[in-house]
PDB file of C-alpha atoms in Angstrom:
ATOM      1  CA  GLY A 590      -1.228   7.510 -17.168  1.00 71.00           C
ATOM      2  CA  ALA A 591       0.737   5.718 -14.414  1.00 81.00           C
ATOM      3  CA  VAL A 592      -0.785   2.261 -14.376  1.00 91.00           C
ATOM      4  CA  VAL A 593       0.760  -0.694 -12.610  1.00 95.00           C
ATOM      5  CA  SER A 594      -0.490  -4.085 -13.669  1.00 95.00           C
ATOM      6  CA  GLN A 595      -0.068  -7.426 -11.935  1.00 97.00           C
ATOM      7  CA  HIS A 596      -0.459 -10.830 -13.481  1.00 97.00           C
ATOM      8  CA  PRO A 597      -2.004 -13.174 -12.663  1.00 97.00           C
ATOM      9  CA  SER A 598      -4.722 -11.663 -10.531  1.00 96.00           C
ATOM     10  CA  ARG A 599      -5.502 -15.078  -9.064  1.00 96.00           C
ATOM     11  CA  VAL A 600      -3.476 -18.259  -9.041  1.00 97.00           C
ATOM     12  CA  ILE A 601      -3.849 -21.631  -7.398  1.00 97.00           C
ATOM     13  CA  CYS A 602      -0.854 -23.920  -7.157  1.00 95.00           C
ATOM     14  CA  LYS A 603       0.028 -27.187  -5.507  1.00 96.00           C
ATOM     15  CA  SER A 604       2.287 -27.422  -2.481  1.00 97.00           C
ATOM     16  CA  GLY A 605       5.905 -27.767  -3.467  1.00 97.00           C
ATOM     17  CA  THR A 606       5.602 -25.992  -6.783  1.00 97.00           C
ATOM     18  CA  SER A 607       6.803 -22.497  -7.647  1.00 97.00           C
ATOM     19  CA  VAL A 608       4.666 -19.662  -8.898  1.00 97.00           C
ATOM     20  CA  LYS A 609       5.652 -16.389 -10.527  1.00 97.00           C
ATOM     21  CA  ILE A 610       3.806 -13.094 -10.220  1.00 97.00           C
ATOM     22  CA  GLU A 611       4.582 -10.249 -12.590  1.00 97.00           C
ATOM     23  CA  CYS A 612       4.392  -6.537 -11.896  1.00 96.00           C
ATOM     24  CA  ARG A 613       4.535  -4.139 -14.823  1.00 96.00           C
ATOM     25  CA  SER A 614       4.513  -0.367 -15.055  1.00 94.00           C
ATOM     26  CA  LEU A 615       2.551   0.102 -18.265  1.00 93.00           C
ATOM     27  CA  ASP A 616       3.248   3.697 -19.181  1.00 91.00           C
ATOM     28  CA  PHE A 617       6.224   4.783 -17.137  1.00 92.00           C
ATOM     29  CA  GLN A 618       9.631   3.561 -16.142  1.00 90.00           C
ATOM     30  CA  ALA A 619      10.043   2.408 -12.588  1.00 89.00           C
ATOM     31  CA  THR A 620      13.537   2.098 -11.281  1.00 82.00           C
ATOM     32  CA  THR A 621      12.133   0.972  -7.957  1.00 91.00           C
ATOM     33  CA  MET A 622       9.281  -1.403  -7.288  1.00 94.00           C
ATOM     34  CA  PHE A 623       8.028  -2.784  -4.009  1.00 95.00           C
ATOM     35  CA  TRP A 624       6.407  -6.061  -3.055  1.00 96.00           C
ATOM     36  CA  TYR A 625       3.896  -6.280  -0.225  1.00 96.00           C
ATOM     37  CA  ARG A 626       1.989  -9.088   1.351  1.00 95.00           C
ATOM     38  CA  GLN A 627      -1.426  -8.731   2.905  1.00 92.00           C
ATOM     39  CA  PHE A 628      -3.193 -11.322   5.003  1.00 86.00           C
ATOM     40  CA  PRO A 629      -6.980 -11.132   5.326  1.00 82.00           C
ATOM     41  CA  LYS A 630      -8.119  -8.189   7.419  1.00 78.00           C
ATOM     42  CA  GLN A 631      -4.535  -7.148   8.059  1.00 83.00           C
ATOM     43  CA  SER A 632      -2.354  -4.377   6.764  1.00 88.00           C
ATOM     44  CA  LEU A 633       0.164  -4.438   3.947  1.00 91.00           C
ATOM     45  CA  MET A 634       3.572  -5.694   5.000  1.00 92.00           C
ATOM     46  CA  LEU A 635       6.562  -4.722   2.891  1.00 93.00           C
ATOM     47  CA  MET A 636       8.490  -7.757   1.769  1.00 95.00           C
ATOM     48  CA  ALA A 637      11.216  -6.293  -0.393  1.00 94.00           C
ATOM     49  CA  THR A 638      12.369  -3.379  -2.480  1.00 93.00           C
ATOM     50  CA  SER A 639      13.186  -4.252  -6.053  1.00 90.00           C
ATOM     51  CA  ASN A 640      15.731  -2.133  -7.880  1.00 86.00           C
ATOM     52  CA  GLU A 641      16.226  -2.406 -11.603  1.00 83.00           C
ATOM     53  CA  GLY A 642      19.484  -4.097 -12.461  1.00 82.00           C
ATOM     54  CA  SER A 643      20.465  -4.942  -8.906  1.00 84.00           C
ATOM     55  CA  LYS A 644      19.573  -7.345  -6.135  1.00 88.00           C
ATOM     56  CA  ALA A 645      16.416  -6.798  -4.181  1.00 91.00           C
ATOM     57  CA  THR A 646      16.555  -5.550  -0.627  1.00 92.00           C
ATOM     58  CA  TYR A 647      14.533  -7.768   1.673  1.00 95.00           C
ATOM     59  CA  GLU A 648      12.850  -6.756   4.896  1.00 92.00           C
ATOM     60  CA  GLN A 649      13.780  -8.483   8.101  1.00 92.00           C
ATOM     61  CA  GLY A 650      12.192 -11.890   8.406  1.00 93.00           C
ATOM     62  CA  VAL A 651      11.540 -12.343   4.684  1.00 95.00           C
ATOM     63  CA  GLU A 652      13.323 -15.352   3.213  1.00 94.00           C
ATOM     64  CA  LYS A 653      15.317 -14.395   0.135  1.00 93.00           C
ATOM     65  CA  ASP A 654      15.454 -17.929  -1.181  1.00 94.00           C
ATOM     66  CA  LYS A 655      11.742 -18.361  -0.699  1.00 96.00           C
ATOM     67  CA  PHE A 656      10.643 -15.175  -2.398  1.00 97.00           C
ATOM     68  CA  LEU A 657      12.823 -14.567  -5.423  1.00 96.00           C
ATOM     69  CA  ILE A 658      12.594 -11.104  -6.899  1.00 94.00           C
ATOM     70  CA  ASN A 659      13.894 -10.123 -10.285  1.00 91.00           C
ATOM     71  CA  HIS A 660      13.767  -6.622 -11.756  1.00 89.00           C
ATOM     72  CA  ALA A 661      15.239  -7.140 -15.171  1.00 82.00           C
ATOM     73  CA  SER A 662      13.864  -4.052 -16.872  1.00 89.00           C
ATOM     74  CA  LEU A 663      12.548  -0.611 -15.990  1.00 90.00           C
ATOM     75  CA  THR A 664       8.982  -1.802 -16.427  1.00 93.00           C
ATOM     76  CA  LEU A 665       8.960  -5.315 -15.016  1.00 94.00           C
ATOM     77  CA  SER A 666       9.570  -6.923 -11.659  1.00 94.00           C
ATOM     78  CA  THR A 667       8.735 -10.525 -10.853  1.00 95.00           C
ATOM     79  CA  LEU A 668       8.132 -12.285  -7.568  1.00 97.00           C
ATOM     80  CA  THR A 669       8.607 -16.043  -7.556  1.00 97.00           C
ATOM     81  CA  VAL A 670       7.331 -17.980  -4.574  1.00 97.00           C
ATOM     82  CA  THR A 671       9.455 -21.110  -4.530  1.00 97.00           C
ATOM     83  CA  SER A 672       8.386 -24.447  -3.087  1.00 96.00           C
ATOM     84  CA  ALA A 673       5.094 -22.930  -2.084  1.00 96.00           C
ATOM     85  CA  HIS A 674       3.254 -24.086   1.029  1.00 96.00           C
ATOM     86  CA  PRO A 675      -0.290 -23.369   2.189  1.00 96.00           C
ATOM     87  CA  GLU A 676       0.994 -20.740   4.636  1.00 94.00           C
ATOM     88  CA  ASP A 677       2.258 -18.763   1.630  1.00 96.00           C
ATOM     89  CA  SER A 678      -1.329 -18.255   0.546  1.00 96.00           C
ATOM     90  CA  SER A 679      -1.899 -14.530   0.646  1.00 95.00           C
ATOM     91  CA  PHE A 680      -2.613 -11.385  -1.327  1.00 95.00           C
ATOM     92  CA  TYR A 681       0.552 -10.033  -2.929  1.00 97.00           C
ATOM     93  CA  ILE A 682       0.661  -6.405  -4.030  1.00 96.00           C
ATOM     94  CA  CYS A 683       3.333  -4.586  -5.947  1.00 96.00           C
ATOM     95  CA  SER A 684       3.905  -0.870  -6.282  1.00 95.00           C
ATOM     96  CA  ALA A 685       6.143   1.214  -8.479  1.00 94.00           C
ATOM     97  CA  SER A 686       7.790   4.553  -7.957  1.00 90.00           C
ATOM     98  CA  TYR A 687       7.223   7.127 -10.697  1.00 88.00           C
ATOM     99  CA  ARG A 688      10.325   9.272 -10.570  1.00 83.00           C
ATOM    100  CA  ASP A 689       9.061  11.978 -12.924  1.00 83.00           C
ATOM    101  CA  ARG A 690       6.079  12.519 -10.659  1.00 81.00           C
ATOM    102  CA  GLY A 691       8.058  13.170  -7.541  1.00 78.00           C
ATOM    103  CA  ASN A 692       8.430   9.460  -6.785  1.00 80.00           C
ATOM    104  CA  THR A 693       4.707   9.033  -6.353  1.00 84.00           C
ATOM    105  CA  ILE A 694       3.918   5.406  -5.618  1.00 89.00           C
ATOM    106  CA  TYR A 695       1.361   3.607  -7.777  1.00 92.00           C
ATOM    107  CA  PHE A 696      -0.057   0.252  -6.792  1.00 94.00           C
ATOM    108  CA  GLY A 697      -0.957  -2.809  -8.777  1.00 95.00           C
ATOM    109  CA  GLU A 698      -4.309  -4.497  -8.349  1.00 95.00           C
ATOM    110  CA  GLY A 699      -2.819  -7.344  -6.353  1.00 95.00           C
ATOM    111  CA  SER A 700      -2.521 -11.080  -6.891  1.00 97.00           C
ATOM    112  CA  TRP A 701      -4.289 -13.741  -4.848  1.00 96.00           C
ATOM    113  CA  LEU A 702      -2.170 -16.815  -4.302  1.00 97.00           C
ATOM    114  CA  THR A 703      -3.742 -19.970  -2.965  1.00 96.00           C
ATOM    115  CA  VAL A 704      -1.520 -22.950  -2.286  1.00 96.00           C
ATOM    116  CA  VAL A 705      -3.343 -26.261  -1.961  1.00 96.00           C
TER     117      VAL A 705
ATOM    118  CA  ALA B1356      11.177   1.460  14.995  1.00 74.00           C
ATOM    119  CA  GLN B1357       8.714   2.945  12.603  1.00 83.00           C
ATOM    120  CA  ARG B1358       5.104   2.264  13.359  1.00 90.00           C
ATOM    121  CA  VAL B1359       1.771   3.548  12.161  1.00 95.00           C
ATOM    122  CA  THR B1360      -1.308   3.039  14.292  1.00 96.00           C
ATOM    123  CA  GLN B1361      -4.881   3.439  13.180  1.00 97.00           C
ATOM    124  CA  PRO B1362      -6.911   2.769  16.319  1.00 96.00           C
ATOM    125  CA  GLU B1363     -10.249   2.262  14.573  1.00 95.00           C
ATOM    126  CA  LYS B1364     -10.736  -0.782  12.374  1.00 94.00           C
ATOM    127  CA  LEU B1365     -14.270   0.265  11.571  1.00 96.00           C
ATOM    128  CA  LEU B1366     -15.885   3.674  11.463  1.00 97.00           C
ATOM    129  CA  SER B1367     -19.457   4.386  10.520  1.00 97.00           C
ATOM    130  CA  VAL B1368     -20.974   7.840  10.125  1.00 97.00           C
ATOM    131  CA  PHE B1369     -24.063   9.283   8.486  1.00 97.00           C
ATOM    132  CA  LYS B1370     -23.992  11.153   5.218  1.00 97.00           C
ATOM    133  CA  GLY B1371     -23.358  14.833   5.801  1.00 97.00           C
ATOM    134  CA  ALA B1372     -21.701  14.300   9.152  1.00 97.00           C
ATOM    135  CA  PRO B1373     -18.070  15.165   9.805  1.00 97.00           C
ATOM    136  CA  VAL B1374     -15.595  12.337   9.673  1.00 97.00           C
ATOM    137  CA  GLU B1375     -12.177  11.904  11.250  1.00 97.00           C
ATOM    138  CA  LEU B1376      -9.941   8.909  10.746  1.00 98.00           C
ATOM    139  CA  LYS B1377      -7.180   8.757  13.303  1.00 98.00           C
ATOM    140  CA  CYS B1378      -3.556   7.991  12.590  1.00 97.00           C
ATOM    141  CA  ASN B1379      -0.632   8.093  14.986  1.00 97.00           C
ATOM    142  CA  TYR B1380       2.936   7.282  14.169  1.00 95.00           C
ATOM    143  CA  SER B1381       6.230   6.633  15.850  1.00 92.00           C
ATOM    144  CA  TYR B1382       9.402   7.568  14.067  1.00 86.00           C
ATOM    145  CA  SER B1383      12.622   9.057  15.289  1.00 78.00           C
ATOM    146  CA  GLY B1384      13.313  11.302  12.324  1.00 79.00           C
ATOM    147  CA  SER B1385      11.140  13.435  10.075  1.00 80.00           C
ATOM    148  CA  PRO B1386       8.780  11.142   8.242  1.00 86.00           C
ATOM    149  CA  GLU B1387       6.674  11.758   5.217  1.00 89.00           C
ATOM    150  CA  LEU B1388       3.029  10.881   5.871  1.00 92.00           C
ATOM    151  CA  PHE B1389       0.388   9.672   3.433  1.00 92.00           C
ATOM    152  CA  TRP B1390      -3.205   8.604   3.289  1.00 95.00           C
ATOM    153  CA  TYR B1391      -4.141   5.890   0.811  1.00 94.00           C
ATOM    154  CA  VAL B1392      -7.666   4.831  -0.062  1.00 95.00           C
ATOM    155  CA  GLN B1393      -8.992   1.590  -1.470  1.00 92.00           C
ATOM    156  CA  TYR B1394     -12.513   1.654  -2.872  1.00 93.00           C
ATOM    157  CA  SER B1395     -14.419  -1.580  -3.285  1.00 89.00           C
ATOM    158  CA  ARG B1396     -12.796  -3.862  -5.872  1.00 84.00           C
ATOM    159  CA  GLN B1397     -10.207  -1.251  -6.767  1.00 89.00           C
ATOM    160  CA  ARG B1398      -6.531  -0.911  -6.142  1.00 91.00           C
ATOM    161  CA  LEU B1399      -4.890   1.173  -3.482  1.00 92.00           C
ATOM    162  CA  GLN B1400      -4.481   4.792  -4.526  1.00 91.00           C
ATOM    163  CA  LEU B1401      -2.913   7.853  -3.020  1.00 90.00           C
ATOM    164  CA  LEU B1402      -5.385  10.217  -1.411  1.00 93.00           C
ATOM    165  CA  LEU B1403      -3.029  12.842  -0.083  1.00 90.00           C
ATOM    166  CA  ARG B1404       0.441  13.428   1.305  1.00 87.00           C
ATOM    167  CA  HIS B1405       1.353  15.846   4.020  1.00 84.00           C
ATOM    168  CA  ILE B1406       4.013  17.713   2.078  1.00 79.00           C
ATOM    169  CA  SER B1407       1.483  18.695  -0.583  1.00 77.00           C
ATOM    170  CA  ARG B1408      -0.844  20.367   1.896  1.00 72.00           C
ATOM    171  CA  GLU B1409      -3.664  19.919  -0.564  1.00 76.00           C
ATOM    172  CA  SER B1410      -7.276  18.888  -0.165  1.00 78.00           C
ATOM    173  CA  ILE B1411      -8.454  15.930  -2.192  1.00 83.00           C
ATOM    174  CA  LYS B1412     -12.153  15.050  -2.458  1.00 90.00           C
ATOM    175  CA  GLY B1413     -12.750  17.348   0.491  1.00 91.00           C
ATOM    176  CA  PHE B1414     -10.321  15.480   2.739  1.00 94.00           C
ATOM    177  CA  THR B1415      -7.517  17.201   4.616  1.00 93.00           C
ATOM    178  CA  ALA B1416      -4.859  15.974   7.003  1.00 94.00           C
ATOM    179  CA  ASP B1417      -2.510  17.993   9.139  1.00 88.00           C
ATOM    180  CA  LEU B1418       0.732  16.633  10.456  1.00 90.00           C
ATOM    181  CA  ASN B1419       0.995  17.286  14.192  1.00 91.00           C
ATOM    182  CA  LYS B1420       4.549  16.530  15.198  1.00 89.00           C
ATOM    183  CA  GLY B1421       3.886  17.205  18.851  1.00 91.00           C
ATOM    184  CA  GLU B1422       1.169  14.585  19.003  1.00 93.00           C
ATOM    185  CA  THR B1423       2.771  12.467  16.251  1.00 93.00           C
ATOM    186  CA  SER B1424      -0.566  12.345  14.496  1.00 95.00           C
ATOM    187  CA  PHE B1425      -1.828  12.703  10.943  1.00 95.00           C
ATOM    188  CA  HIS B1426      -5.596  12.468  11.257  1.00 97.00           C
ATOM    189  CA  LEU B1427      -7.723  12.535   8.114  1.00 96.00           C
ATOM    190  CA  LYS B1428     -10.756  14.793   8.188  1.00 96.00           C
ATOM    191  CA  LYS B1429     -13.705  15.715   6.054  1.00 96.00           C
ATOM    192  CA  PRO B1430     -16.422  18.117   7.213  1.00 96.00           C
ATOM    193  CA  PHE B1431     -19.323  16.527   5.334  1.00 96.00           C
ATOM    194  CA  ALA B1432     -19.124  12.845   4.503  1.00 96.00           C
ATOM    195  CA  GLN B1433     -20.576  11.506   1.266  1.00 96.00           C
ATOM    196  CA  GLU B1434     -21.683   7.979   0.474  1.00 96.00           C
ATOM    197  CA  GLU B1435     -18.942   7.582  -2.113  1.00 96.00           C
ATOM    198  CA  ASP B1436     -16.380   8.056   0.645  1.00 97.00           C
ATOM    199  CA  SER B1437     -17.091   4.548   1.886  1.00 97.00           C
ATOM    200  CA  ALA B1438     -13.786   2.705   1.495  1.00 96.00           C
ATOM    201  CA  MET B1439     -10.769   1.332   3.263  1.00 95.00           C
ATOM    202  CA  TYR B1440      -8.317   4.004   4.354  1.00 97.00           C
ATOM    203  CA  TYR B1441      -4.663   3.401   5.159  1.00 96.00           C
ATOM    204  CA  CYS B1442      -2.275   5.792   6.796  1.00 97.00           C
ATOM    205  CA  ALA B1443       1.377   5.292   5.838  1.00 94.00           C
ATOM    206  CA  LEU B1444       4.767   6.797   6.428  1.00 92.00           C
ATOM    207  CA  SER B1445       8.137   6.750   4.744  1.00 88.00           C
ATOM    208  CA  HIS B1446      11.560   8.126   5.428  1.00 75.00           C
ATOM    209  CA  GLN B1447      12.018  11.508   3.870  1.00 61.00           C
ATOM    210  CA  GLY B1448      13.476  10.931   0.447  1.00 63.00           C
ATOM    211  CA  ALA B1449      12.889   7.198   0.585  1.00 66.00           C
ATOM    212  CA  GLN B1450       9.954   5.474  -0.962  1.00 76.00           C
ATOM    213  CA  LYS B1451       9.165   2.342   0.951  1.00 83.00           C
ATOM    214  CA  LEU B1452       6.016   2.673   2.974  1.00 89.00           C
ATOM    215  CA  VAL B1453       5.006   1.467   6.397  1.00 91.00           C
ATOM    216  CA  PHE B1454       1.243   1.072   6.602  1.00 93.00           C
ATOM    217  CA  GLY B1455      -1.209   1.259   9.429  1.00 95.00           C
ATOM    218  CA  GLN B1456      -3.792  -1.445   9.919  1.00 94.00           C
ATOM    219  CA  GLY B1457      -6.409   0.427   7.961  1.00 95.00           C
ATOM    220  CA  THR B1458      -9.837   1.811   8.831  1.00 97.00           C
ATOM    221  CA  ARG B1459     -12.947   0.741   6.995  1.00 96.00           C
ATOM    222  CA  LEU B1460     -15.174   3.783   6.659  1.00 97.00           C
ATOM    223  CA  THR B1461     -18.854   3.303   5.988  1.00 97.00           C
ATOM    224  CA  ILE B1462     -21.073   6.253   5.196  1.00 97.00           C
ATOM    225  CA  ASN B1463     -24.710   5.547   5.945  1.00 95.00           C
ATOM    226  CA  PRO B1464     -27.410   7.278   3.885  1.00 92.00           C
TER     227      PRO B1464
END
């Protein structure tokens, strides 16, 4: 067990539109999820920490109004990229903390966003 | 500020040879260190963490606080070890991770 699933795996959207990416913990409850961004050939950069039932904590330099995070249940966090622009094109990865396994972090498969 | 440095973007060794992936960190407190691996077309997965002191798939890593290093080692590389390896740290007790730039390891037959 301990699978984290992201949907969609790939999405293309037009500039100015919003796109939502879902992150689900399929067989465990995750009170904390994390959203990362990865540019080609670069490392993962933490964007925000998503806590169930409360507001997300954003890292310095990440626009809260641009990247809306909602963690409405113990198994689902969503990242909405609002008014997307081509520079938002990236690989977005979520991870979830499995409390009953010593807070081991499990990663989703990632979502490719291309803004045209 | 927390920082993780992996000096080698690419590392290529022959099958059966020893392998060492370097990781250095800067952190003022007592961090928790991890190695994550990403095989081709697969998601990132935990390889090992320093507090466990365990060996996974023949890999070991020792935390050297004096040198602020957490190098990953394996005495005899296998072809299936070819992957992207990321070193990461977190605050003790916290869960958010700071990643290094990653090292792509290629094991040649």
